[in-house]
């Protein structure tokens, strides 16, 4: 069911955006379309000078964690979270990991 799938993707994006709201030097937004040009949302998390970590340092820590998390680069200072690649519950786990590393 395409409608249900889109709702799940939107909920996952909201989970990520909500997880990092209020962290210093971190912004997160819903972006659209996805990298393939499909009309599906994804989350973009951007790290500014006030962030605890650089994008590269964040990526290293996420990859080294358990479970290992691999996110796509969003320019030089951010990451994308594409809900199409996530199973149930993984958006929440990514949100927790992002918050732990960036707070």
XYZ file of C-alpha atoms in Angstrom:
103
model
C 0.000 0.000 0.000
C 1.791 3.116 -1.283
C -0.116 5.537 0.952
C 0.812 3.593 4.089
C 4.446 3.446 2.999
C 4.591 7.211 2.439
C 3.059 7.748 5.895
C 5.739 5.530 7.442
C 8.494 7.468 5.652
C 7.030 10.778 6.830
C 6.816 9.485 10.403
C 10.447 8.327 10.263
C 11.568 11.732 8.975
C 9.657 13.448 11.790
C 11.298 11.121 14.318
C 14.764 12.178 13.136
C 13.939 15.893 12.978
C 12.367 15.824 16.438
C 15.312 13.892 17.926
C 17.842 16.642 17.236
C 15.673 19.727 17.738
C 17.147 22.142 20.242
C 20.684 20.807 20.095
C 23.286 23.580 19.776
C 24.578 24.041 16.248
C 22.213 21.449 14.789
C 19.292 21.992 12.444
C 17.107 19.327 10.912
C 14.477 19.631 8.235
C 12.290 17.490 6.047
C 13.550 17.668 2.475
C 11.836 16.589 -0.689
C 12.291 14.969 -3.193
C 14.816 12.275 -2.336
C 18.201 11.875 -4.013
C 16.707 9.866 -6.865
C 14.160 12.602 -7.555
C 11.312 10.484 -6.220
C 8.502 12.357 -4.467
C 9.486 10.991 -1.066
C 10.753 12.815 2.007
C 14.043 12.414 3.810
C 15.596 14.173 6.799
C 18.554 16.516 6.424
C 20.584 17.191 9.558
C 23.013 20.117 9.250
C 25.839 20.867 11.668
C 26.981 24.481 12.056
C 29.965 25.998 13.854
C 28.170 25.651 17.181
C 27.812 21.888 16.823
C 29.683 19.557 19.136
C 31.028 17.542 16.179
C 31.860 18.038 12.539
C 29.952 16.011 9.970
C 32.996 13.775 9.425
C 33.473 13.152 13.155
C 29.784 12.342 13.505
C 29.967 9.864 10.627
C 32.991 8.139 12.201
C 31.210 7.788 15.548
C 27.983 6.524 13.985
C 29.868 3.898 11.957
C 31.800 2.756 15.042
C 28.665 2.352 17.149
C 26.621 -0.746 17.776
C 24.696 -1.027 15.627
C 26.818 0.694 13.016
C 24.935 3.517 11.281
C 25.799 4.712 7.781
C 24.268 7.989 6.599
C 24.687 9.834 3.313
C 26.617 13.094 3.294
C 24.546 16.244 2.774
C 27.041 18.764 1.492
C 30.074 19.469 3.653
C 28.252 19.899 6.952
C 25.318 17.537 7.109
C 23.835 14.097 6.688
C 20.708 12.697 5.116
C 18.541 10.049 6.704
C 16.609 8.265 3.976
C 13.637 6.412 5.454
C 13.398 4.141 2.415
C 16.409 2.267 3.787
C 15.021 1.797 7.300
C 13.198 -1.056 8.969
C 10.641 -0.516 11.730
C 12.220 1.097 14.775
C 15.461 2.095 13.073
C 14.537 5.784 12.763
C 14.147 5.955 16.533
C 17.517 4.230 17.036
C 19.200 6.666 14.635
C 17.541 9.583 16.405
C 18.857 8.379 19.761
C 22.368 7.935 18.349
C 22.350 11.387 16.737
C 21.177 12.987 19.963
C 23.766 11.136 22.077
C 26.652 12.195 19.850
C 25.519 15.774 19.269
C 24.300 16.884 22.710
